[in-house]
Amino acid sequence: MNHLGSIPDRSADARTLRLSSDREGMTLGARLLREGRLVAFPTETVYGLGADATNASAVAGIFEAKERPRFNPLIAHVPNLAAARCEGVFDEVAVALAEAFWPGPLTVVVPASDGGTVCDLARAGLASVALRVPGSALARDLLAAVGRPVAAPSANRSGRLSPTSAAHVLADLDGRIAAVIDGGSAPVGLESTVVACLGGRPRLLRPGGVTRDALERVLGDVVDGPDDPVVAAPVAPGLLASHYAPRARVRLEAVSVERGEAVLLFGAERPAGLSDAVAWEDLSRSGDLVEAAAGLFAALRRLDATGADVIAVGPIPRTGLGEAINNRLHRAAAAR
């Protein structure tokens, strides 16, 4: 792995540096980010593609590398609540959520503060800002070293499967970004839950690593929203209809297998015709939703790599983390 040394111009990048998560690698990663370069780094959810959120040119590099629609806003990552409150206006509900779930896999969408530094491009021109304090100590150390909010969507081409390892990042973005910090596998494996606190009742915009039950213990009843989450100008990341998608078409709630399909299973039950599958992956034979969430994107990547035209997905419960898993699968299956 690479450590400190000369940093080539962005135009000279031929391959992406793979950095260790030791002090030298982190120092170089922070330096690259401060210089306006793109650096992928691990969080507890998935690997994020980081850029200085105060630098519109750097943020534009994210959209270029990911081939991402400009209207989709980005989450700004900060090392602690104090830093978050410099960027957004936190009401009592937002503070309660932050105190309950930060550091951790929760993003809050709040009004942008007058003195906030997250640029308009990262906010997609909205008056709100999406903020998160990641649960990964490595990520927080990097953010503290950068000293600025870091915009960091998932480190993959837009609409494709989110990466849970450095190898996944390189498979999509090698040569498109300056570096990736290799911190091993992301333990949660699903993106953060997104809750909007924009006046009135808080709204659950995207299920994720913090479950609905956990939110309800803090908020009481959780209101889903917006009423039509698949909108032309999403108010938060991850609300596009087709998202987290493999190359293959995804067929949900499959109780039988067609010849030539790849299959994604959950639990002990085996679908009819499994012997006709070109390959299959079991998210959790024991029915453990935590295990299933952590392995979801990696399993989909392996099945997609078989070249099958269709990935058939068996039924998965919608309780707990199952809600977030099903959300990602429905977006993977959406029309493109």
PDB file of C-alpha atoms in Angstrom, residues 63-280:
ATOM      1  CA  PHE A  63     -20.574  13.933  -9.509  1.00  0.00           C
ATOM      2  CA  GLU A  64     -18.107  13.426 -12.349  1.00  0.00           C
ATOM      3  CA  ALA A  65     -16.548  10.291 -10.848  1.00  0.00           C
ATOM      4  CA  LYS A  66     -19.903   8.761  -9.928  1.00  0.00           C
ATOM      5  CA  GLU A  67     -21.722  10.005 -13.054  1.00  0.00           C
ATOM      6  CA  ARG A  68     -24.333  11.183 -10.549  1.00  0.00           C
ATOM      7  CA  PRO A  69     -27.308  13.488 -11.307  1.00  0.00           C
ATOM      8  CA  ARG A  70     -26.568  16.999 -10.041  1.00  0.00           C
ATOM      9  CA  PHE A  71     -29.963  17.313  -8.357  1.00  0.00           C
ATOM     10  CA  ASN A  72     -29.288  14.535  -5.855  1.00  0.00           C
ATOM     11  CA  PRO A  73     -27.872  16.112  -2.640  1.00  0.00           C
ATOM     12  CA  LEU A  74     -24.958  14.679  -0.696  1.00  0.00           C
ATOM     13  CA  ILE A  75     -24.481  13.834   2.987  1.00  0.00           C
ATOM     14  CA  ALA A  76     -21.872  15.979   4.730  1.00  0.00           C
ATOM     15  CA  HIS A  77     -19.888  13.997   7.296  1.00  0.00           C
ATOM     16  CA  VAL A  78     -18.509  15.684  10.418  1.00  0.00           C
ATOM     17  CA  PRO A  79     -16.605  14.354  13.450  1.00  0.00           C
ATOM     18  CA  ASN A  80     -19.080  15.353  16.198  1.00  0.00           C
ATOM     19  CA  LEU A  81     -22.351  17.093  17.040  1.00  0.00           C
ATOM     20  CA  ALA A  82     -20.622  20.405  17.734  1.00  0.00           C
ATOM     21  CA  ALA A  83     -19.298  20.462  14.157  1.00  0.00           C
ATOM     22  CA  ALA A  84     -22.728  19.490  12.835  1.00  0.00           C
ATOM     23  CA  ARG A  85     -24.380  22.394  14.662  1.00  0.00           C
ATOM     24  CA  CYS A  86     -22.048  24.794  12.856  1.00  0.00           C
ATOM     25  CA  GLU A  87     -23.595  23.586   9.568  1.00  0.00           C
ATOM     26  CA  GLY A  88     -27.271  23.088  10.392  1.00  0.00           C
ATOM     27  CA  VAL A  89     -30.061  24.349  12.650  1.00  0.00           C
ATOM     28  CA  PHE A  90     -30.955  21.608  15.131  1.00  0.00           C
ATOM     29  CA  ASP A  91     -34.344  21.710  16.815  1.00  0.00           C
ATOM     30  CA  GLU A  92     -35.117  19.630  19.917  1.00  0.00           C
ATOM     31  CA  VAL A  93     -36.005  16.581  17.857  1.00  0.00           C
ATOM     32  CA  ALA A  94     -32.821  16.744  15.783  1.00  0.00           C
ATOM     33  CA  VAL A  95     -30.739  17.108  18.956  1.00  0.00           C
ATOM     34  CA  ALA A  96     -32.508  14.132  20.531  1.00  0.00           C
ATOM     35  CA  LEU A  97     -31.796  11.996  17.469  1.00  0.00           C
ATOM     36  CA  ALA A  98     -28.163  13.064  17.352  1.00  0.00           C
ATOM     37  CA  GLU A  99     -27.649  12.366  21.040  1.00  0.00           C
ATOM     38  CA  ALA A 100     -29.300   8.958  20.721  1.00  0.00           C
ATOM     39  CA  PHE A 101     -27.662   7.702  17.515  1.00  0.00           C
ATOM     40  CA  TRP A 102     -24.442   9.638  16.904  1.00  0.00           C
ATOM     41  CA  PRO A 103     -21.847   8.498  16.239  1.00  0.00           C
ATOM     42  CA  GLY A 104     -23.717   6.008  14.100  1.00  0.00           C
ATOM     43  CA  PRO A 105     -25.652   5.174  10.923  1.00  0.00           C
ATOM     44  CA  LEU A 106     -28.139   8.075  11.059  1.00  0.00           C
ATOM     45  CA  THR A 107     -28.322  11.122   8.792  1.00  0.00           C
ATOM     46  CA  VAL A 108     -30.432  14.109   9.809  1.00  0.00           C
ATOM     47  CA  VAL A 109     -31.675  16.646   7.268  1.00  0.00           C
ATOM     48  CA  VAL A 110     -31.990  20.055   8.924  1.00  0.00           C
ATOM     49  CA  PRO A 111     -32.162  23.684   7.760  1.00  0.00           C
ATOM     50  CA  ALA A 112     -28.747  24.920   6.703  1.00  0.00           C
ATOM     51  CA  SER A 113     -27.341  27.465   9.120  1.00  0.00           C
ATOM     52  CA  ASP A 114     -26.536  31.000   7.967  1.00  0.00           C
ATOM     53  CA  GLY A 115     -22.870  30.463   8.766  1.00  0.00           C
ATOM     54  CA  GLY A 116     -22.670  26.968   7.322  1.00  0.00           C
ATOM     55  CA  THR A 117     -19.800  26.077   5.014  1.00  0.00           C
ATOM     56  CA  VAL A 118     -21.283  23.146   3.057  1.00  0.00           C
ATOM     57  CA  CYS A 119     -21.451  24.451  -0.513  1.00  0.00           C
ATOM     58  CA  ASP A 120     -24.623  24.840  -2.555  1.00  0.00           C
ATOM     59  CA  LEU A 121     -23.616  22.064  -4.941  1.00  0.00           C
ATOM     60  CA  ALA A 122     -23.350  19.530  -2.106  1.00  0.00           C
ATOM     61  CA  ARG A 123     -26.802  20.638  -0.923  1.00  0.00           C
ATOM     62  CA  ALA A 124     -28.180  20.551  -4.494  1.00  0.00           C
ATOM     63  CA  GLY A 125     -29.202  24.182  -4.046  1.00  0.00           C
ATOM     64  CA  LEU A 126     -31.572  23.341  -1.203  1.00  0.00           C
ATOM     65  CA  ALA A 127     -32.033  25.349   1.987  1.00  0.00           C
ATOM     66  CA  SER A 128     -31.413  22.159   3.974  1.00  0.00           C
ATOM     67  CA  VAL A 129     -28.290  20.131   4.669  1.00  0.00           C
ATOM     68  CA  ALA A 130     -27.883  16.393   5.319  1.00  0.00           C
ATOM     69  CA  LEU A 131     -25.436  15.705   8.170  1.00  0.00           C
ATOM     70  CA  ARG A 132     -23.958  12.600   9.764  1.00  0.00           C
ATOM     71  CA  VAL A 133     -21.385  11.716  12.426  1.00  0.00           C
ATOM     72  CA  PRO A 134     -20.198   8.240  11.378  1.00  0.00           C
ATOM     73  CA  GLY A 135     -19.832   5.444  13.884  1.00  0.00           C
ATOM     74  CA  SER A 136     -16.444   4.425  12.508  1.00  0.00           C
ATOM     75  CA  ALA A 137     -13.629   5.807  14.676  1.00  0.00           C
ATOM     76  CA  LEU A 138     -11.373   5.660  11.609  1.00  0.00           C
ATOM     77  CA  ALA A 139     -13.782   7.869   9.671  1.00  0.00           C
ATOM     78  CA  ARG A 140     -14.086  10.360  12.531  1.00  0.00           C
ATOM     79  CA  ASP A 141     -10.309  10.538  12.860  1.00  0.00           C
ATOM     80  CA  LEU A 142     -10.055  11.308   9.155  1.00  0.00           C
ATOM     81  CA  LEU A 143     -12.740  13.993   9.402  1.00  0.00           C
ATOM     82  CA  ALA A 144     -10.995  15.597  12.359  1.00  0.00           C
ATOM     83  CA  ALA A 145      -7.727  15.628  10.426  1.00  0.00           C
ATOM     84  CA  VAL A 146      -9.388  17.253   7.404  1.00  0.00           C
ATOM     85  CA  GLY A 147     -10.959  19.923   9.620  1.00  0.00           C
ATOM     86  CA  ARG A 148     -13.859  20.544   7.246  1.00  0.00           C
ATOM     87  CA  PRO A 149     -17.155  18.797   6.464  1.00  0.00           C
ATOM     88  CA  VAL A 150     -16.604  15.987   3.966  1.00  0.00           C
ATOM     89  CA  ALA A 151     -19.305  15.193   1.428  1.00  0.00           C
ATOM     90  CA  ALA A 152     -19.348  11.442   0.991  1.00  0.00           C
ATOM     91  CA  PRO A 153     -21.960   9.492  -0.963  1.00  0.00           C
ATOM     92  CA  SER A 154     -21.316   5.802  -1.464  1.00  0.00           C
ATOM     93  CA  ALA A 155     -18.078   5.194  -3.384  1.00  0.00           C
ATOM     94  CA  ASN A 156     -19.523   3.625  -6.531  1.00  0.00           C
ATOM     95  CA  ARG A 157     -20.832   4.693  -9.921  1.00  0.00           C
ATOM     96  CA  SER A 158     -24.259   6.266  -9.501  1.00  0.00           C
ATOM     97  CA  GLY A 159     -27.070   3.734  -9.267  1.00  0.00           C
ATOM     98  CA  ARG A 160     -24.753   0.754  -8.873  1.00  0.00           C
ATOM     99  CA  LEU A 161     -24.197  -1.416  -5.831  1.00  0.00           C
ATOM    100  CA  SER A 162     -22.743   0.300  -2.795  1.00  0.00           C
ATOM    101  CA  PRO A 163     -19.208  -0.795  -1.805  1.00  0.00           C
ATOM    102  CA  THR A 164     -18.443  -2.502   1.480  1.00  0.00           C
ATOM    103  CA  SER A 165     -14.715  -3.029   0.837  1.00  0.00           C
ATOM    104  CA  ALA A 166     -11.809  -1.198  -0.783  1.00  0.00           C
ATOM    105  CA  ALA A 167     -11.828  -3.782  -3.567  1.00  0.00           C
ATOM    106  CA  HIS A 168     -15.444  -2.877  -4.394  1.00  0.00           C
ATOM    107  CA  VAL A 169     -14.457   0.793  -4.607  1.00  0.00           C
ATOM    108  CA  LEU A 170     -11.604   0.053  -6.992  1.00  0.00           C
ATOM    109  CA  ALA A 171     -13.816  -2.130  -9.163  1.00  0.00           C
ATOM    110  CA  ASP A 172     -15.972   0.923  -9.921  1.00  0.00           C
ATOM    111  CA  LEU A 173     -13.687   3.919  -9.497  1.00  0.00           C
ATOM    112  CA  ASP A 174     -10.059   2.909 -10.089  1.00  0.00           C
ATOM    113  CA  GLY A 175      -8.384   5.741 -11.990  1.00  0.00           C
ATOM    114  CA  ARG A 176     -11.322   8.089 -11.332  1.00  0.00           C
ATOM    115  CA  ILE A 177     -10.345   9.096  -7.771  1.00  0.00           C
ATOM    116  CA  ALA A 178      -7.080   9.893  -6.024  1.00  0.00           C
ATOM    117  CA  ALA A 179      -7.131   7.269  -3.280  1.00  0.00           C
ATOM    118  CA  VAL A 180      -9.053   4.771  -1.198  1.00  0.00           C
ATOM    119  CA  ILE A 181      -8.254   4.123   2.465  1.00  0.00           C
ATOM    120  CA  ASP A 182      -8.493   0.393   3.088  1.00  0.00           C
ATOM    121  CA  GLY A 183     -10.146  -0.173   6.452  1.00  0.00           C
ATOM    122  CA  GLY A 184     -11.494  -3.674   5.835  1.00  0.00           C
ATOM    123  CA  SER A 185     -15.144  -4.594   5.431  1.00  0.00           C
ATOM    124  CA  ALA A 186     -17.909  -2.207   6.469  1.00  0.00           C
ATOM    125  CA  PRO A 187     -19.736  -3.978   9.319  1.00  0.00           C
ATOM    126  CA  VAL A 188     -23.269  -2.578   8.823  1.00  0.00           C
ATOM    127  CA  GLY A 189     -23.332  -2.938   5.060  1.00  0.00           C
ATOM    128  CA  LEU A 190     -26.334  -0.649   4.473  1.00  0.00           C
ATOM    129  CA  GLU A 191     -26.375   3.114   4.117  1.00  0.00           C
ATOM    130  CA  SER A 192     -27.513   5.338   6.945  1.00  0.00           C
ATOM    131  CA  THR A 193     -31.112   5.951   7.918  1.00  0.00           C
ATOM    132  CA  VAL A 194     -32.208   9.443   6.825  1.00  0.00           C
ATOM    133  CA  VAL A 195     -34.636  11.503   8.933  1.00  0.00           C
ATOM    134  CA  ALA A 196     -35.771  15.017   7.990  1.00  0.00           C
ATOM    135  CA  CYS A 197     -36.213  17.547  10.802  1.00  0.00           C
ATOM    136  CA  LEU A 198     -37.462  20.533   8.816  1.00  0.00           C
ATOM    137  CA  GLY A 199     -40.323  21.753  10.965  1.00  0.00           C
ATOM    138  CA  GLY A 200     -43.433  19.865  11.936  1.00  0.00           C
ATOM    139  CA  ARG A 201     -43.124  16.153  12.575  1.00  0.00           C
ATOM    140  CA  PRO A 202     -39.839  14.442  11.665  1.00  0.00           C
ATOM    141  CA  ARG A 203     -40.063  12.240   8.597  1.00  0.00           C
ATOM    142  CA  LEU A 204     -38.277   9.006   7.779  1.00  0.00           C
ATOM    143  CA  LEU A 205     -36.936   9.533   4.264  1.00  0.00           C
ATOM    144  CA  ARG A 206     -34.801   6.406   3.957  1.00  0.00           C
ATOM    145  CA  PRO A 207     -34.595   3.331   6.189  1.00  0.00           C
ATOM    146  CA  GLY A 208     -31.103   2.167   6.962  1.00  0.00           C
ATOM    147  CA  GLY A 209     -28.718   1.188   9.739  1.00  0.00           C
ATOM    148  CA  VAL A 210     -30.914   2.659  12.498  1.00  0.00           C
ATOM    149  CA  THR A 211     -34.161   0.700  12.553  1.00  0.00           C
ATOM    150  CA  ARG A 212     -37.682   2.118  12.723  1.00  0.00           C
ATOM    151  CA  ASP A 213     -38.133   0.550  16.167  1.00  0.00           C
ATOM    152  CA  ALA A 214     -35.045   2.353  17.444  1.00  0.00           C
ATOM    153  CA  LEU A 215     -36.292   5.660  16.033  1.00  0.00           C
ATOM    154  CA  GLU A 216     -39.704   5.190  17.579  1.00  0.00           C
ATOM    155  CA  ARG A 217     -38.164   4.707  21.007  1.00  0.00           C
ATOM    156  CA  VAL A 218     -36.854   8.274  20.684  1.00  0.00           C
ATOM    157  CA  LEU A 219     -39.516   9.945  18.523  1.00  0.00           C
ATOM    158  CA  GLY A 220     -42.703   8.005  19.189  1.00  0.00           C
ATOM    159  CA  ASP A 221     -44.510   7.314  15.916  1.00  0.00           C
ATOM    160  CA  VAL A 222     -42.355   7.756  12.809  1.00  0.00           C
ATOM    161  CA  VAL A 223     -43.901   9.454   9.786  1.00  0.00           C
ATOM    162  CA  ASP A 224     -42.801   8.207   6.378  1.00  0.00           C
ATOM    163  CA  GLY A 225     -42.107  10.813   3.772  1.00  0.00           C
ATOM    164  CA  PRO A 226     -42.021  12.646   1.571  1.00  0.00           C
ATOM    165  CA  ASP A 227     -45.450  11.602   0.305  1.00  0.00           C
ATOM    166  CA  ASP A 228     -43.848  10.797  -3.040  1.00  0.00           C
ATOM    167  CA  PRO A 229     -40.213   9.898  -2.265  1.00  0.00           C
ATOM    168  CA  VAL A 230     -39.363   9.315  -5.928  1.00  0.00           C
ATOM    169  CA  VAL A 231     -39.379  12.965  -6.883  1.00  0.00           C
ATOM    170  CA  ALA A 232     -37.612  14.971  -9.564  1.00  0.00           C
ATOM    171  CA  ALA A 233     -35.548  16.853  -6.971  1.00  0.00           C
ATOM    172  CA  PRO A 234     -34.947  14.658  -3.915  1.00  0.00           C
ATOM    173  CA  VAL A 235     -34.591  16.457  -0.553  1.00  0.00           C
ATOM    174  CA  ALA A 236     -32.137  13.848   0.692  1.00  0.00           C
ATOM    175  CA  PRO A 237     -29.703  11.283  -0.716  1.00  0.00           C
ATOM    176  CA  GLY A 238     -30.845   7.833  -1.812  1.00  0.00           C
ATOM    177  CA  LEU A 239     -34.370   8.753  -2.958  1.00  0.00           C
ATOM    178  CA  LEU A 240     -34.049   8.059  -6.670  1.00  0.00           C
ATOM    179  CA  ALA A 241     -36.267   5.245  -7.936  1.00  0.00           C
ATOM    180  CA  SER A 242     -33.485   3.214  -9.536  1.00  0.00           C
ATOM    181  CA  HIS A 243     -30.594   2.999  -7.121  1.00  0.00           C
ATOM    182  CA  TYR A 244     -28.185   0.409  -5.701  1.00  0.00           C
ATOM    183  CA  ALA A 245     -28.658  -1.522  -8.950  1.00  0.00           C
ATOM    184  CA  PRO A 246     -26.642  -4.411 -10.433  1.00  0.00           C
ATOM    185  CA  ARG A 247     -26.364  -4.881 -14.173  1.00  0.00           C
ATOM    186  CA  ALA A 248     -28.802  -7.812 -14.079  1.00  0.00           C
ATOM    187  CA  ARG A 249     -32.538  -7.316 -13.738  1.00  0.00           C
ATOM    188  CA  VAL A 250     -33.711  -8.022 -10.181  1.00  0.00           C
ATOM    189  CA  ARG A 251     -36.838 -10.137  -9.603  1.00  0.00           C
ATOM    190  CA  LEU A 252     -38.251  -9.880  -6.083  1.00  0.00           C
ATOM    191  CA  GLU A 253     -40.300 -12.213  -3.851  1.00  0.00           C
ATOM    192  CA  ALA A 254     -39.199 -15.204  -5.901  1.00  0.00           C
ATOM    193  CA  VAL A 255     -40.540 -18.547  -4.625  1.00  0.00           C
ATOM    194  CA  SER A 256     -39.232 -20.489  -7.621  1.00  0.00           C
ATOM    195  CA  VAL A 257     -36.214 -20.228  -9.899  1.00  0.00           C
ATOM    196  CA  GLU A 258     -36.156 -20.036 -13.685  1.00  0.00           C
ATOM    197  CA  ARG A 259     -33.350 -21.727 -15.591  1.00  0.00           C
ATOM    198  CA  GLY A 260     -30.316 -19.463 -15.960  1.00  0.00           C
ATOM    199  CA  GLU A 261     -31.181 -17.112 -13.105  1.00  0.00           C
ATOM    200  CA  ALA A 262     -28.847 -16.239 -10.248  1.00  0.00           C
ATOM    201  CA  VAL A 263     -30.514 -16.432  -6.854  1.00  0.00           C
ATOM    202  CA  LEU A 264     -30.305 -14.481  -3.601  1.00  0.00           C
ATOM    203  CA  LEU A 265     -31.666 -16.419  -0.634  1.00  0.00           C
ATOM    204  CA  PHE A 266     -32.557 -15.664   2.975  1.00  0.00           C
ATOM    205  CA  GLY A 267     -33.362 -18.216   5.650  1.00  0.00           C
ATOM    206  CA  ALA A 268     -33.521 -21.973   5.534  1.00  0.00           C
ATOM    207  CA  GLU A 269     -36.278 -22.347   2.934  1.00  0.00           C
ATOM    208  CA  ARG A 270     -35.061 -23.318  -0.552  1.00  0.00           C
ATOM    209  CA  PRO A 271     -37.100 -22.234  -3.609  1.00  0.00           C
ATOM    210  CA  ALA A 272     -38.302 -24.678  -6.215  1.00  0.00           C
ATOM    211  CA  GLY A 273     -35.931 -25.049  -9.154  1.00  0.00           C
ATOM    212  CA  LEU A 274     -32.809 -23.941  -7.283  1.00  0.00           C
ATOM    213  CA  SER A 275     -30.821 -26.591  -9.161  1.00  0.00           C
ATOM    214  CA  ASP A 276     -31.503 -24.626 -12.376  1.00  0.00           C
ATOM    215  CA  ALA A 277     -29.754 -21.526 -11.037  1.00  0.00           C
ATOM    216  CA  VAL A 278     -26.386 -20.529 -12.466  1.00  0.00           C
ATOM    217  CA  ALA A 279     -25.336 -19.500  -8.948  1.00  0.00           C
ATOM    218  CA  TRP A 280     -26.847 -18.656  -5.604  1.00  0.00           C
TER     219      TRP A 280
END
